[in-house]
mmCIF file of C-alpha atoms in Angstrom:
data_model
loop_
_atom_site.group_PDB
_atom_site.id
_atom_site.type_symbol
_atom_site.label_atom_id
_atom_site.label_comp_id
_atom_site.label_asym_id
_atom_site.label_seq_id
_atom_site.Cartn_x
_atom_site.Cartn_y
_atom_site.Cartn_z
ATOM 1 C CA LEU A 1 7.792 64.290 -77.735
ATOM 2 C CA TYR A 2 3.834 65.108 -78.784
ATOM 3 C CA ASN A 3 3.329 61.307 -78.307
ATOM 4 C CA TYR A 4 4.575 61.400 -75.100
ATOM 5 C CA THR A 5 3.415 64.352 -73.460
ATOM 6 C CA GLY A 6 -0.154 63.973 -75.311
ATOM 7 C CA HIS A 7 -2.746 66.357 -76.309
ATOM 8 C CA GLU A 8 -3.542 68.145 -72.853
ATOM 9 C CA ARG A 9 0.542 69.538 -72.748
ATOM 10 C CA SER A 10 1.875 69.960 -76.125
ATOM 11 C CA ILE A 11 0.699 71.207 -79.928
ATOM 12 C CA LEU A 12 1.807 69.182 -83.133
ATOM 13 C CA ALA A 13 3.921 71.689 -85.253
ATOM 14 C CA SER A 14 3.786 72.069 -88.805
ATOM 15 C CA GLY A 15 5.557 72.442 -91.342
ATOM 16 C CA LYS A 16 8.506 71.491 -93.456
ATOM 17 C CA GLN A 17 11.233 69.662 -91.195
ATOM 18 C CA VAL A 18 14.566 71.007 -91.504
ATOM 19 C CA SER A 19 16.892 67.903 -89.925
ATOM 20 C CA GLN A 20 20.526 69.379 -89.921
ATOM 21 C CA ALA A 21 22.687 72.344 -88.931
ATOM 22 C CA VAL A 22 22.200 75.141 -92.023
ATOM 23 C CA LEU A 23 23.998 78.384 -92.778
ATOM 24 C CA PHE A 24 22.374 81.922 -93.063
ATOM 25 C CA GLY A 25 21.718 82.959 -95.942
ATOM 26 C CA ARG A 26 21.052 79.209 -97.457
ATOM 27 C CA PRO A 27 17.425 78.077 -98.073
ATOM 28 C CA ASP A 28 16.982 76.110 -95.298
ATOM 29 C CA PHE A 29 17.709 79.038 -92.789
ATOM 30 C CA PHE A 30 14.845 80.517 -94.542
ATOM 31 C CA VAL A 31 12.863 77.617 -93.504
ATOM 32 C CA VAL A 32 13.788 77.313 -90.209
ATOM 33 C CA THR A 33 13.793 80.722 -88.954
ATOM 34 C CA CYS A 34 9.614 80.788 -90.915
ATOM 35 C CA ASN A 35 8.694 77.921 -88.852
ATOM 36 C CA LYS A 36 9.640 79.643 -85.643
ATOM 37 C CA LEU A 37 6.482 82.536 -86.895
ATOM 38 C CA LYS A 38 4.931 79.444 -87.920
ATOM 39 C CA ILE A 39 4.742 77.912 -84.237
ATOM 40 C CA VAL A 40 4.048 80.913 -82.240
ATOM 41 C CA LEU A 41 0.657 81.484 -84.314
ATOM 42 C CA ASN A 42 -0.271 78.318 -84.263
ATOM 43 C CA ILE A 43 -0.150 78.207 -80.613
ATOM 44 C CA MET A 44 -1.942 80.740 -80.293
ATOM 45 C CA VAL A 45 -4.651 79.720 -82.567
ATOM 46 C CA ASN A 46 -5.220 76.577 -81.179
ATOM 47 C CA THR A 47 -4.716 77.507 -77.432
ATOM 48 C CA GLY A 48 -5.888 81.355 -76.907
ATOM 49 C CA LEU A 49 -2.846 81.437 -74.884
ATOM 50 C CA ASP A 50 0.076 83.936 -74.641
ATOM 51 C CA VAL A 51 3.659 83.282 -75.706
ATOM 52 C CA VAL A 52 7.267 83.657 -74.761
ATOM 53 C CA PHE A 53 9.293 82.800 -77.463
ATOM 54 C CA SER A 54 12.782 82.387 -77.151
ATOM 55 C CA ASP A 55 15.839 80.940 -79.638
ATOM 56 C CA CYS A 56 17.427 78.286 -78.372
ATOM 57 C CA ASP A 57 20.765 79.515 -77.994
ATOM 58 C CA ASN A 58 19.278 82.264 -75.927
ATOM 59 C CA VAL A 59 21.666 82.477 -72.606
ATOM 60 C CA PHE A 60 19.895 83.651 -69.368
ATOM 61 C CA LYS A 61 21.935 84.850 -66.233
ATOM 62 C CA HIS A 62 18.687 85.285 -63.884
ATOM 63 C CA ASP A 63 15.010 84.455 -64.407
ATOM 64 C CA PRO A 64 13.467 86.567 -66.640
ATOM 65 C CA PHE A 65 10.462 86.147 -66.285
ATOM 66 C CA SER A 66 10.834 88.658 -61.882
ATOM 67 C CA GLN A 67 8.775 91.167 -61.925
ATOM 68 C CA GLN A 68 12.147 92.854 -61.113
ATOM 69 C CA VAL A 69 13.641 93.041 -64.754
ATOM 70 C CA SER A 70 11.897 95.450 -67.485
ATOM 71 C CA PHE A 71 10.163 91.727 -69.667
ATOM 72 C CA GLY A 72 8.876 90.116 -66.653
ATOM 73 C CA SER A 73 7.371 93.266 -65.449
ATOM 74 C CA MET A 74 5.750 94.451 -68.672
ATOM 75 C CA MET A 75 4.512 91.058 -69.356
ATOM 76 C CA ARG A 76 2.884 90.640 -66.137
ATOM 77 C CA SER A 77 1.225 95.052 -66.520
ATOM 78 C CA GLY A 78 -1.259 93.438 -68.846
ATOM 79 C CA SER A 79 -0.318 96.330 -70.447
ATOM 80 C CA TYR A 80 1.494 95.616 -73.954
ATOM 81 C CA ASP A 81 0.185 92.800 -76.528
ATOM 82 C CA TYR A 82 4.107 92.512 -78.140
ATOM 83 C CA VAL A 83 7.465 92.807 -75.557
ATOM 84 C CA TYR A 84 10.676 92.786 -78.004
ATOM 85 C CA GLY A 85 14.220 93.056 -77.628
ATOM 86 C CA ARG A 86 16.055 96.212 -79.096
ATOM 87 C CA LYS A 87 19.041 95.259 -82.077
ATOM 88 C CA THR A 88 22.319 96.423 -80.706
ATOM 89 C CA GLY A 89 25.468 95.637 -82.255
ATOM 90 C CA PRO A 90 28.731 94.840 -81.413
ATOM 91 C CA GLY A 91 28.600 98.104 -79.817
ATOM 92 C CA GLY A 92 25.896 97.306 -77.533
ATOM 93 C CA PRO A 93 23.213 98.834 -75.873
ATOM 94 C CA ASN A 94 22.426 102.784 -75.991
ATOM 95 C CA GLN A 95 20.511 104.473 -72.827
ATOM 96 C CA ALA A 96 18.906 106.677 -75.208
ATOM 97 C CA ASP A 97 17.510 104.032 -77.419
ATOM 98 C CA ILE A 98 15.236 102.661 -74.607
ATOM 99 C CA HIS A 99 12.125 102.956 -76.050
ATOM 100 C CA GLU A 100 12.695 104.795 -78.439
ATOM 101 C CA GLU A 101 10.349 103.598 -81.628
ATOM 102 C CA PRO A 102 12.867 101.157 -83.631
ATOM 103 C CA GLU A 103 12.404 100.627 -87.588
ATOM 104 C CA LYS A 104 13.421 96.770 -87.081
ATOM 105 C CA ALA A 105 14.443 94.595 -83.741
ATOM 106 C CA ASN A 106 15.107 91.575 -82.588
ATOM 107 C CA THR A 107 12.786 88.702 -82.702
ATOM 108 C CA GLY A 108 15.232 85.698 -80.513
ATOM 109 C CA PHE A 109 13.046 86.246 -77.647
ATOM 110 C CA TYR A 110 9.341 88.005 -77.138
ATOM 111 C CA TYR A 111 6.534 87.605 -75.348
ATOM 112 C CA VAL A 112 3.018 88.480 -77.467
ATOM 113 C CA ALA A 113 0.236 88.587 -76.237
ATOM 114 C CA GLY A 114 -2.663 85.259 -77.948
ATOM 115 C CA SER A 115 -4.956 86.044 -75.735
ATOM 116 C CA ARG A 116 -6.250 89.219 -76.415
ATOM 117 C CA LYS A 117 -6.968 90.766 -80.446
ATOM 118 C CA GLN A 118 -6.573 88.409 -81.737
ATOM 119 C CA PRO A 119 -7.222 89.145 -85.747
ATOM 120 C CA GLY A 120 -5.328 92.282 -85.273
ATOM 121 C CA ILE A 121 -1.961 89.799 -83.790
ATOM 122 C CA ARG A 122 -2.952 87.287 -86.878
ATOM 123 C CA SER A 123 -3.768 89.450 -89.247
ATOM 124 C CA LEU A 124 1.093 90.740 -88.854
ATOM 125 C CA TYR A 125 1.805 87.161 -87.918
ATOM 126 C CA GLU A 126 -0.281 85.530 -91.465
ATOM 127 C CA ALA A 127 0.895 88.501 -93.623
ATOM 128 C CA ALA A 128 4.652 87.993 -92.574
ATOM 129 C CA LEU A 129 4.681 83.648 -92.609
ATOM 130 C CA GLN A 130 2.678 84.674 -96.475
ATOM 131 C CA ARG A 131 5.609 86.482 -97.507
ATOM 132 C CA CYS A 132 8.528 83.760 -96.302
ATOM 133 C CA ASN A 133 6.087 81.475 -98.144
ATOM 134 C CA THR A 134 5.884 83.805 -101.340
ATOM 135 C CA GLY A 135 10.319 84.068 -100.587
ATOM 136 C CA CYS A 136 9.506 87.364 -100.140
ATOM 137 C CA LYS A 137 8.794 88.799 -104.000
ATOM 138 C CA ASP A 138 6.132 91.068 -102.830
ATOM 139 C CA ARG A 139 8.640 93.043 -100.841
ATOM 140 C CA VAL A 140 9.774 96.870 -101.119
ATOM 141 C CA ALA A 141 13.484 96.482 -100.200
ATOM 142 C CA VAL A 142 14.392 92.807 -101.239
ATOM 143 C CA ASP A 143 18.483 93.015 -100.490
ATOM 144 C CA ARG A 144 17.764 91.730 -97.176
ATOM 145 C CA PRO A 145 17.495 88.283 -96.115
ATOM 146 C CA CYS A 146 14.071 86.612 -96.270
ATOM 147 C CA ASP A 147 13.981 85.325 -92.675
ATOM 148 C CA ASP A 148 10.963 85.799 -89.862
ATOM 149 C CA GLN A 149 12.912 88.782 -88.479
ATOM 150 C CA GLU A 150 12.967 90.934 -91.732
ATOM 151 C CA ASN A 151 9.599 90.148 -92.656
ATOM 152 C CA PHE A 152 7.732 90.708 -89.229
ATOM 153 C CA TRP A 153 9.070 93.641 -88.508
ATOM 154 C CA ASP A 154 8.908 95.077 -92.340
ATOM 155 C CA LEU A 155 4.893 93.949 -92.082
ATOM 156 C CA LEU A 156 4.688 95.616 -88.622
ATOM 157 C CA VAL A 157 6.143 98.654 -90.000
ATOM 158 C CA GLU A 158 4.366 98.400 -93.375
ATOM 159 C CA THR A 159 1.079 97.775 -91.171
ATOM 160 C CA ARG A 160 1.979 101.088 -88.549
ATOM 161 C CA ASN A 161 2.151 103.121 -91.763
ATOM 162 C CA GLY A 162 -1.216 102.589 -93.331
ATOM 163 C CA ARG A 163 -0.182 99.688 -96.176
ATOM 164 C CA SER A 164 -2.269 96.582 -95.360
ATOM 165 C CA LYS A 165 -5.210 95.508 -97.333
ATOM 166 C CA ASP A 166 -6.196 93.625 -94.147
ATOM 167 C CA ALA A 167 -9.296 94.343 -92.727
ATOM 168 C CA ARG A 168 -8.310 92.953 -89.689
ATOM 169 C CA ALA A 169 -5.221 94.753 -89.300
ATOM 170 C CA PHE A 170 -4.327 97.269 -86.438
ATOM 171 C CA GLN A 171 -5.252 100.724 -86.908
ATOM 172 C CA CYS A 172 -2.773 102.227 -84.537
ATOM 173 C CA PHE A 173 0.252 101.128 -83.082
ATOM 174 C CA ARG A 174 1.323 102.421 -79.568
ATOM 175 C CA HIS A 175 4.426 102.491 -78.494
ATOM 176 C CA CYS A 176 5.596 102.255 -74.864
ATOM 177 C CA ASP A 177 4.420 105.181 -73.052
ATOM 178 C CA ASP A 178 2.785 107.345 -76.286
ATOM 179 C CA GLU A 179 -0.111 109.168 -76.199
ATOM 180 C CA PRO A 180 -3.328 106.926 -76.554
ATOM 181 C CA CYS A 181 -4.158 106.876 -80.206
ATOM 182 C CA GLU A 182 -7.287 109.746 -80.465
ATOM 183 C CA GLY A 183 -10.595 108.155 -82.024
ATOM 184 C CA VAL A 184 -9.447 104.024 -82.231
ATOM 185 C CA ALA A 185 -10.444 101.313 -80.455
ATOM 186 C CA GLU A 186 -8.348 99.408 -77.913
ATOM 187 C CA ALA A 187 -8.924 96.536 -79.497
ATOM 188 C CA ASP A 188 -7.876 98.080 -82.885
ATOM 189 C CA THR A 189 -4.051 99.377 -80.760
ATOM 190 C CA PHE A 190 -1.109 97.764 -81.106
ATOM 191 C CA ASN A 191 0.420 97.905 -77.934
ATOM 192 C CA TYR A 192 4.863 97.379 -77.278
ATOM 193 C CA CYS A 193 7.579 98.349 -76.419
ATOM 194 C CA ASP A 194 11.390 97.053 -76.022
ATOM 195 C CA MET A 195 12.212 95.133 -72.827
ATOM 196 C CA ASN A 196 15.988 97.375 -71.300
ATOM 197 C CA PRO A 197 18.699 95.900 -73.549
ATOM 198 C CA PHE A 198 20.989 96.235 -70.337
ATOM 199 C CA GLU A 199 19.049 93.558 -68.402
ATOM 200 C CA PHE A 200 18.760 91.160 -72.201
ATOM 201 C CA PRO A 201 21.427 92.229 -74.503
ATOM 202 C CA GLU A 202 21.272 90.492 -77.648
ATOM 203 C CA GLY A 203 24.475 88.243 -79.026
ATOM 204 C CA SER A 204 25.852 90.053 -81.590
ATOM 205 C CA TYR A 205 27.003 93.065 -78.946
ATOM 206 C CA GLY A 206 31.031 91.667 -78.068
ATOM 207 C CA LYS A 207 30.408 91.720 -74.226
ATOM 208 C CA ALA A 208 26.978 89.979 -73.976
ATOM 209 C CA ALA A 209 28.412 87.097 -72.061
ATOM 210 C CA SER A 210 30.626 89.221 -69.445
ATOM 211 C CA ASP A 211 28.088 91.660 -68.734
#
């Protein structure tokens, strides 16, 4: 594909190649999922562009970029550095959870602003990748899988709680329409928010296909 489209329209991905299907929890599964972080980071670093990432098994019943849906509207507003989908579970989304700050969220479909605040953004992604590369040996909770979703949100929460030692790390995390961070420059503030889970239910919801 890269040879066909050329360097002006594509980026050559780096990382370990996995050429066959792998089961959840197997070593190559973690390679595949962590490669997703690496690809998004490479695109941001090499192009300075914003990125929308989608897992290949997502099914969209409408235009996700339309201004009439939450994801498209939030992405176009320029107010957020990261727009993510909530983890719901088999019971489906809960209205009361919308815009409540989660401990962990889904990384199967999201928007990240690679055109601004690159030092802080890169700090998050590079820390998550480093944890992937070390098999999560430095993670406190060792009972969870070492995949991209766990690593990224672990690092986000740790950085949000002031535990990052990286000088580039964001100093404040502003979720959705929370009050601005007092005394913290906008360049050091990570603005993130969840898209409407009723518009974008994740796959573990049992009625996702019919709804």
